[in-house]
Short mmCIF file of C-alpha atoms in Angstrom, two decimals:
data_model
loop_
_atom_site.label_atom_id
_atom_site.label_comp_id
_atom_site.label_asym_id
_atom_site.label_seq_id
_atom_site.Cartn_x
_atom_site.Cartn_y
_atom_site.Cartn_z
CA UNK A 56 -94.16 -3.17 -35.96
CA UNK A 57 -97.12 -0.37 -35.61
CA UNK A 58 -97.22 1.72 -38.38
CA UNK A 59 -96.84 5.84 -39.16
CA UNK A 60 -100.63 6.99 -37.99
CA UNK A 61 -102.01 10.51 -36.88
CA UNK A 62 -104.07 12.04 -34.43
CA UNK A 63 -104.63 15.39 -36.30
CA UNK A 64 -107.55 13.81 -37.45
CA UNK A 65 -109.99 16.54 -37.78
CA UNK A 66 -107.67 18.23 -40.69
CA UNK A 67 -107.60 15.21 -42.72
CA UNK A 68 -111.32 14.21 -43.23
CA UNK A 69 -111.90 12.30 -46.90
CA UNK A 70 -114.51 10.84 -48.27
CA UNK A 71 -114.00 7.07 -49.50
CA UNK A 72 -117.62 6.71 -51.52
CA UNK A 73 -115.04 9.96 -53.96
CA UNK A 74 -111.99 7.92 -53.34
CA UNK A 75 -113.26 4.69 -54.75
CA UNK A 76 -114.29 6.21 -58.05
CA UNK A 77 -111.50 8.46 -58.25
CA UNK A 78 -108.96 5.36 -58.21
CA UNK A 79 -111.10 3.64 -60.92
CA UNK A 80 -110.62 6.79 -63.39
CA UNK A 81 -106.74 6.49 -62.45
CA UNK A 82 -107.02 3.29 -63.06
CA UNK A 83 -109.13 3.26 -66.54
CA UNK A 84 -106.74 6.20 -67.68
CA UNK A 85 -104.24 4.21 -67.52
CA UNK A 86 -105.44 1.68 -69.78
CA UNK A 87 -106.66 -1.20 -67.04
CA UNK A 88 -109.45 -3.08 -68.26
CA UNK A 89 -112.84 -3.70 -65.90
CA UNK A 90 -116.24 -2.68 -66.04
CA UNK A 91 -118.25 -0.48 -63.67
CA UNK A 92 -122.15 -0.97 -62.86
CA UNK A 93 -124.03 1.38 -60.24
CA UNK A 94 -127.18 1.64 -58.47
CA UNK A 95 -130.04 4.80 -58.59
CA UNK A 96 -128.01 8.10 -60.57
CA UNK A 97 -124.98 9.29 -59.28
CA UNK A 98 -124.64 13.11 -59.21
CA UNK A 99 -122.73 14.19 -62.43
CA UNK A 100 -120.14 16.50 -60.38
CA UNK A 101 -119.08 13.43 -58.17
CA UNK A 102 -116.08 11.05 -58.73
CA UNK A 103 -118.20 8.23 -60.14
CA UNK A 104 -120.34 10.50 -62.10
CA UNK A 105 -116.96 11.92 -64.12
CA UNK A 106 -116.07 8.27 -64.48
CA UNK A 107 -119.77 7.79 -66.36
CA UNK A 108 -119.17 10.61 -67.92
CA UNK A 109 -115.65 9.99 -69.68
CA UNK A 110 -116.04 5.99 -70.24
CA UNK A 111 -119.57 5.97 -71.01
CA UNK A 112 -118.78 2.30 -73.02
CA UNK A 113 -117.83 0.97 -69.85
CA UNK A 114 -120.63 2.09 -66.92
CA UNK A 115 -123.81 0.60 -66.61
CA UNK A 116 -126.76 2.05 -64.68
CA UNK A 117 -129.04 -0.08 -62.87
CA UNK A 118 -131.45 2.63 -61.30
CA UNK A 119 -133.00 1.15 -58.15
CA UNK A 120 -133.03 -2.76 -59.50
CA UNK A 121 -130.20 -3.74 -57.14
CA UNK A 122 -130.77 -7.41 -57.52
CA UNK A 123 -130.42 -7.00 -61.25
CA UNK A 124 -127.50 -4.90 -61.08
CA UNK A 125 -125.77 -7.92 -59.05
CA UNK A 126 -126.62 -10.35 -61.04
CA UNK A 127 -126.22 -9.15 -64.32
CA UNK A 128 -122.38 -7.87 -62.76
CA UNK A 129 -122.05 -11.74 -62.46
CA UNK A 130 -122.84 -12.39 -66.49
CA UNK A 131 -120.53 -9.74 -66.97
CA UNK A 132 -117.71 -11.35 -64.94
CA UNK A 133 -118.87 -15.20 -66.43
CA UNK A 134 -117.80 -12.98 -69.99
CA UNK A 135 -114.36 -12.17 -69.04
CA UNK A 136 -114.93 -8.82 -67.04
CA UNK A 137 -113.65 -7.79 -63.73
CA UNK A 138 -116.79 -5.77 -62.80
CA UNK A 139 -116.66 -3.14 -59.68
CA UNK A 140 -120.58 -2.56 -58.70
CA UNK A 141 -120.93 0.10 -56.30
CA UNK A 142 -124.41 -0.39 -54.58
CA UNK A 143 -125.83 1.07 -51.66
CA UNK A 144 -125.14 -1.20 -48.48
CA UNK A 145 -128.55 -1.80 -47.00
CA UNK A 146 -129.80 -2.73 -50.25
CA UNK A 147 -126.99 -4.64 -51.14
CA UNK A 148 -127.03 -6.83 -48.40
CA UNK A 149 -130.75 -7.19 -47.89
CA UNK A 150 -132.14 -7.20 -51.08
CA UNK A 151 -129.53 -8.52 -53.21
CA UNK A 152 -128.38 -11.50 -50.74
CA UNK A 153 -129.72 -14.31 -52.91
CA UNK A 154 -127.53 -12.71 -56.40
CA UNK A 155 -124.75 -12.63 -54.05
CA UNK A 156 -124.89 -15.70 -52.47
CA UNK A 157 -126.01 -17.84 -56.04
CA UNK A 158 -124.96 -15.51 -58.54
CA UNK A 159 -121.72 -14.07 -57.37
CA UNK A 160 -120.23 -16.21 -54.92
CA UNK A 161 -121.40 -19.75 -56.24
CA UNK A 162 -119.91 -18.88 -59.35
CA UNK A 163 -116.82 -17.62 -57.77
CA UNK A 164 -116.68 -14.90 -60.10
CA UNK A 165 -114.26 -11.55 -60.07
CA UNK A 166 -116.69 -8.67 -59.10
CA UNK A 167 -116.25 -6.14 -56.89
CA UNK A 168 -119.22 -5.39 -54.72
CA UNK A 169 -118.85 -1.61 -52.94
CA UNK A 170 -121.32 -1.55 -50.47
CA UNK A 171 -121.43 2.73 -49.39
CA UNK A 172 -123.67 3.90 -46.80
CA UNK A 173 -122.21 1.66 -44.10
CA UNK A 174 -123.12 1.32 -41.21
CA UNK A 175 -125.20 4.33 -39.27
CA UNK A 176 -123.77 6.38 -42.02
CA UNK A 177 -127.01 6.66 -44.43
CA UNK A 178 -128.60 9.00 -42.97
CA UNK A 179 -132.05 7.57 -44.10
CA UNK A 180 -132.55 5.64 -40.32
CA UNK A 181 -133.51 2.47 -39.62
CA UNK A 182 -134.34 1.58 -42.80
CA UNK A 183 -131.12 2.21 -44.61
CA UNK A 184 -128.79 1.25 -41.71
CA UNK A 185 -126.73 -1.09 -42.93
CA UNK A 186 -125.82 -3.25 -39.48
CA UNK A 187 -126.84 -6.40 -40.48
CA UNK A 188 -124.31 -6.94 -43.77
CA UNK A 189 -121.28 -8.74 -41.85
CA UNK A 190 -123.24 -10.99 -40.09
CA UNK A 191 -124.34 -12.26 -43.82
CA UNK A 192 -121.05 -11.81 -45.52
CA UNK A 193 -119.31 -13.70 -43.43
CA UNK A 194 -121.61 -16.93 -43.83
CA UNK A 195 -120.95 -17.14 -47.78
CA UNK A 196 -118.36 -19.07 -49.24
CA UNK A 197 -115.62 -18.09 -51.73
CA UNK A 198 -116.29 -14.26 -50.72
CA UNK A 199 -114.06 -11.75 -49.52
CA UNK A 200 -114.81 -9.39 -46.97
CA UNK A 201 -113.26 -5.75 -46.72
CA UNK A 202 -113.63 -2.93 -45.07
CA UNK A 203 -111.12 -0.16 -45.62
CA UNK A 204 -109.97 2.26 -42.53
CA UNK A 205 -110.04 5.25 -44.55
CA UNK A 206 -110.24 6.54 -48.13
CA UNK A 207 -106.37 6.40 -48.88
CA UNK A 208 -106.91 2.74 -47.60
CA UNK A 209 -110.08 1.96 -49.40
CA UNK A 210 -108.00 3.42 -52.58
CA UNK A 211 -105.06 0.30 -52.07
CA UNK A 212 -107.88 -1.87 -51.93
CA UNK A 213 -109.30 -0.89 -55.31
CA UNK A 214 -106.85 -1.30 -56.97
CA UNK A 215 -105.10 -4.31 -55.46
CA UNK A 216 -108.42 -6.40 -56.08
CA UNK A 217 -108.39 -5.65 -59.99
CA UNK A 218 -105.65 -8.85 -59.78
CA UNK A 219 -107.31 -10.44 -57.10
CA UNK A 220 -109.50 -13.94 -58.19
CA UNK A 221 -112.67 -14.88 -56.74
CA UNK A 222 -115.14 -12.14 -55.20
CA UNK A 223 -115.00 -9.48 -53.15
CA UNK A 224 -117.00 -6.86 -50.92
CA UNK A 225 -115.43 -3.27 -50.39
CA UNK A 226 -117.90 -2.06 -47.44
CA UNK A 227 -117.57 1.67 -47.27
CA UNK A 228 -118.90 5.14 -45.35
CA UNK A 229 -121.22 7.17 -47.01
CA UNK A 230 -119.62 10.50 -46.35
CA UNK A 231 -115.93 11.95 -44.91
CA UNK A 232 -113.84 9.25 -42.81
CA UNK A 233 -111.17 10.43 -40.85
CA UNK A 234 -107.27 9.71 -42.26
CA UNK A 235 -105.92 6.76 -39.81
CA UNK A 236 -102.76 6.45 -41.48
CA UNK A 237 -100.03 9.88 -42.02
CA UNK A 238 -99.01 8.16 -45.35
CA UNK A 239 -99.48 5.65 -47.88
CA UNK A 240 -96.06 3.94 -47.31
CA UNK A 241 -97.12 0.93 -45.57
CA UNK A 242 -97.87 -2.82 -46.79
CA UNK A 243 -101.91 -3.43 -47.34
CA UNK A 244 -102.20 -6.78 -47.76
CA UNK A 245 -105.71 -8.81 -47.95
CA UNK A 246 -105.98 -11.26 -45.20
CA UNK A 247 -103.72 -9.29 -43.53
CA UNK A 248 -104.51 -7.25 -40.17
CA UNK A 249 -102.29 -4.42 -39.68
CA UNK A 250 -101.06 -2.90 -35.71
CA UNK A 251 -101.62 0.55 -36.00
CA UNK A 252 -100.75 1.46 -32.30
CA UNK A 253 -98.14 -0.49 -30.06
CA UNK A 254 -99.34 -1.72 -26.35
CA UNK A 255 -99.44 -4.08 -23.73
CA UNK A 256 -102.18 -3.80 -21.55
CA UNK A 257 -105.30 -4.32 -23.97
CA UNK A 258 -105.98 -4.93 -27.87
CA UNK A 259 -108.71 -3.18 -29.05
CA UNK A 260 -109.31 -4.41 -32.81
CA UNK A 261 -111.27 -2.68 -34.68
CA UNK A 262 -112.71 -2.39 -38.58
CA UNK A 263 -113.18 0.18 -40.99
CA UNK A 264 -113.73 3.88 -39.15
CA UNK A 265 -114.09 2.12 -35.76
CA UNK A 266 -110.08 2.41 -36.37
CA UNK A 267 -110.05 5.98 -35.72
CA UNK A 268 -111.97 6.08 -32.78
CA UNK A 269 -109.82 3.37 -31.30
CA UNK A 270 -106.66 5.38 -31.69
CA UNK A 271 -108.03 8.01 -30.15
CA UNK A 272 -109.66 5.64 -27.57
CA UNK A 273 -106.01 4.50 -26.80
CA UNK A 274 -104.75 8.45 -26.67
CA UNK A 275 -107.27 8.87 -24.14
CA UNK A 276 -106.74 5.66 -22.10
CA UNK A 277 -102.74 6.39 -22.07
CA UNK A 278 -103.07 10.10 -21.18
CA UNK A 279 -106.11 9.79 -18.52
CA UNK A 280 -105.36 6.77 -17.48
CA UNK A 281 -101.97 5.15 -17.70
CA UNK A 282 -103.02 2.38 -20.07
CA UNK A 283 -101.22 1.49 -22.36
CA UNK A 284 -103.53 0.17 -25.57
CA UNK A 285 -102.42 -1.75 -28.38
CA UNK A 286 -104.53 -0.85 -31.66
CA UNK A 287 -105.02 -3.20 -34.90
CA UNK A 288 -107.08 -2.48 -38.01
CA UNK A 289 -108.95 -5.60 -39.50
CA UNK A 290 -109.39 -4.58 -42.55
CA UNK A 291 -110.29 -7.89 -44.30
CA UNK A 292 -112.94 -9.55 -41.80
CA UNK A 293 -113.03 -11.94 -43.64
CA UNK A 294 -110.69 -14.33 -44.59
CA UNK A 295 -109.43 -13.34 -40.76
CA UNK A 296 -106.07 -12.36 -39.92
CA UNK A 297 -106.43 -15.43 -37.04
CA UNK A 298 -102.72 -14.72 -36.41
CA UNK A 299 -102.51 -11.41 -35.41
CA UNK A 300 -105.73 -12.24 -33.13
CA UNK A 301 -104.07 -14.97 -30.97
CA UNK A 302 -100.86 -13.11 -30.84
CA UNK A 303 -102.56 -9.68 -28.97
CA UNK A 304 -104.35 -12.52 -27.03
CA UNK A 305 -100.93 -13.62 -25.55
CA UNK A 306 -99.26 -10.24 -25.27
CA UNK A 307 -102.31 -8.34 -24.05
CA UNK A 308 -104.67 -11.07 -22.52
CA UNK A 309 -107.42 -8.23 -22.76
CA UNK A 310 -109.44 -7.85 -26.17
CA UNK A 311 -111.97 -5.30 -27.82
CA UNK A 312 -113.10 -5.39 -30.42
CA UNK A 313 -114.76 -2.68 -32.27
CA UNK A 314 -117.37 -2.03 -35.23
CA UNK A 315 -120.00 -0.14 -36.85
CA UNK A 316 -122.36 -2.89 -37.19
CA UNK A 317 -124.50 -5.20 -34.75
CA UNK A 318 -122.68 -6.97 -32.47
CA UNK A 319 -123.96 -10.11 -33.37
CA UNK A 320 -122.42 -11.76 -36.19
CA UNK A 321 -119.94 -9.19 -37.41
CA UNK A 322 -116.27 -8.60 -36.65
CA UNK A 323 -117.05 -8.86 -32.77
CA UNK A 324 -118.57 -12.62 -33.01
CA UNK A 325 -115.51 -13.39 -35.83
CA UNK A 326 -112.90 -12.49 -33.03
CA UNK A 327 -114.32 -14.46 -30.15
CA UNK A 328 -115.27 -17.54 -32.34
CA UNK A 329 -111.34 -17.38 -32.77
CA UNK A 330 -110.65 -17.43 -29.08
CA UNK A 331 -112.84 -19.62 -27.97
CA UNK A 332 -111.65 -21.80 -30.33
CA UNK A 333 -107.75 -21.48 -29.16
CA UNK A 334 -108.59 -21.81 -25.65
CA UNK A 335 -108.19 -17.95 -24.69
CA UNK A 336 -108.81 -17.71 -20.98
CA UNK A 337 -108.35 -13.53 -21.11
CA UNK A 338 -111.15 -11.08 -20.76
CA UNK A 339 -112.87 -10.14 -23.98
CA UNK A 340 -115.36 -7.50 -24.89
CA UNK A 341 -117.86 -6.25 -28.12
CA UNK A 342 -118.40 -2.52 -29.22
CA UNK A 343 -120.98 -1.91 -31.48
CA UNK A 344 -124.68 -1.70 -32.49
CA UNK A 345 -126.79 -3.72 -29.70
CA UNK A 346 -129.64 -6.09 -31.23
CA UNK A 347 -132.20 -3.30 -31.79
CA UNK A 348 -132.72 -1.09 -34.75
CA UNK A 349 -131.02 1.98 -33.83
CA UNK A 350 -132.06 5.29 -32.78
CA UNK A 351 -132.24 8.07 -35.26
CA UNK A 352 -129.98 11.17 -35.22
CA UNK A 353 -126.73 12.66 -36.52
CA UNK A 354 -124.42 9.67 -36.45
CA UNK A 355 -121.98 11.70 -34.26
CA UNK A 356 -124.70 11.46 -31.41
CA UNK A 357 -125.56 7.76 -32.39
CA UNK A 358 -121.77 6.77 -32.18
CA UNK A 359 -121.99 8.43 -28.06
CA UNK A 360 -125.38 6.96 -27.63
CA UNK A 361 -124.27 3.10 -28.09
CA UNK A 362 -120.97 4.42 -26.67
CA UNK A 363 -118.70 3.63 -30.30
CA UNK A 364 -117.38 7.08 -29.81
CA UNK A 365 -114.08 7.29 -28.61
CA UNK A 366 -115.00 7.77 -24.75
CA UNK A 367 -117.37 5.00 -24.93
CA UNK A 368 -114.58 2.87 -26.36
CA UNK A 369 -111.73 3.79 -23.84
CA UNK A 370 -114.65 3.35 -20.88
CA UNK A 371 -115.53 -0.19 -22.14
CA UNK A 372 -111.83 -1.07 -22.31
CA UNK A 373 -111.95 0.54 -18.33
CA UNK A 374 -114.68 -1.77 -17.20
CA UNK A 375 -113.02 -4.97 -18.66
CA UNK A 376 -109.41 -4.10 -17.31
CA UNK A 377 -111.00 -3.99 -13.78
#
């Protein structure tokens, strides 16, 4: 059953890179034990810059040593710690791969890697898009992959993973995500892909923000159109919700999938490995970041540009349908 979601989108922009930290002060002032280690200063009037601020015993700063931050997370966790270490995504993934693969994951350790600035999102271009990060994830053992759909989302998964064993990556947007879902009263389960839209003619599955612009993908394929589009939100890519995947292959027999990251090795290459796998004979197609460093601009324009945007979404579902 699809859940309660909105389309008034544009009045319900938050910001998960706040949420994040805001849930770990809930969750420290209410006595829950962890640590917290971050990368480079965080600005003293931001939600993980009160949380330094107030628990000072507990937060660790790491400057711009993001390989040292993850490892030295990991001797934290090897103590007895749950540690949440928010570092920024490009550098998480690219220069911390070999902590997270031999450190973190080897060890099997609980620590919480958020990854912010996903994505397009960083602002900084090529060099600080963080497109590549999936691809990597995905190819390590014992580690978790998430990717929240919004901030109220990326809040459940906070706190759920304090209880959680074994590691885990919380990939994030660097500034305001719009609110996919009109309420909090809904099950979040790692693992566990959600249907956020009802349909019957294609799936469109998509990951983190990508959600949003798939809903309103399927708004404008139903009203300009006549199609009707069935929506899910893979939040954990991985371990994969291979389930719900095969199931919108049988009802739908028409798949998209969706992401803010290359389209080679990321959510996109996850869902096909699945179908190829189960024999899927349907028509399939991959939204996202082509294999090229992208162009630079305001990441509204790059979304149209690589057509991630809703239109671009809802035409791509157009051209596989025919």
């Amino acid at each position: 059953m699809a859940v309660k979601t909105t389309f008034d989108f544009d009045q319900m922009l938050s910001s998960a890179r706040e949420a994040y930290a805001e849930e770990l002060m809930r969750m420290a002032d209410e006595g829950l034990d962890f640590v917290f280690t971050y990368s480079d200063n965080v600005a003293p009037s931001s939600s993980a810059g009160k949380l330094v601020a107030k628990y000072p015993d507990r937060c660790f700063n790491f400057g711009i040593a993001e390989p040292g931050q993850v490892g030295a997370s990991c001797g934290m966790a090897l103590a007895g710690e749950v540690v949440y270490a928010q570092v920024m995504g490009p550098f998480l993934s690219l220069r911390s791969a070999d902590q997270i693969h031999t450190d973190i994951a080897y060890n099997d350790v609980n620590v919480r890697l958020i990854g912010t600035h996903a994505g397009v999102t960083a602002g900084g271009g090529p060099t600080h898009n963080c497109i590549a990060d999936l691809a990597l994830y995905r190819a390590i053992p014992n580690l978790t992959v998430v990717v929240p759909a919004d901030a109220a989302q990326c809040c459940k998964a906070i706190r759920q993973s304090l209880t959680f064993q074994g590691p885990m990556v919380i990939r994030i947007d660097r500034a305001g995500m719009p609110a996919v879902y009109a309420d909090n009263d809904y099950e979040f389960t790692f693992g566990k892909a959600i249907e956020t839209l009802p349909g019957t003619d294609v799936t469109l599955i998509a990951t983190g923000s990508p959600v949003y612009w798939s809903l309103m993908a399927a708004k404008k394929l139903k009203e300009e159109h006549g199609i009707s589009a069935r929506v899910i939100d893979m939040h954990t890519v991985k371990p994969l919700d291979k389930d719900m995947i095969l199931k919108c292959a049988r009802e739908t027999g028409n798949i998209v999938s969706v992401e803010e990251h290359s389209i080679n090795g990321g959510l996109g290459s996850a869902v096909a490995e699945t179908l190829m796998e189960a024999g899927f004979n349907g028509k399939f197609r991959r939204v996202g970041l082509p294999d090229e460093f992208a162009v630079l601009g305001e990441t509204d324009a790059i979304y149209h540009y690589y057509g991630m945007d809703p239109e671009g979404i809802a035409k791509a579902a157009l051209e596989l349908l025919k």
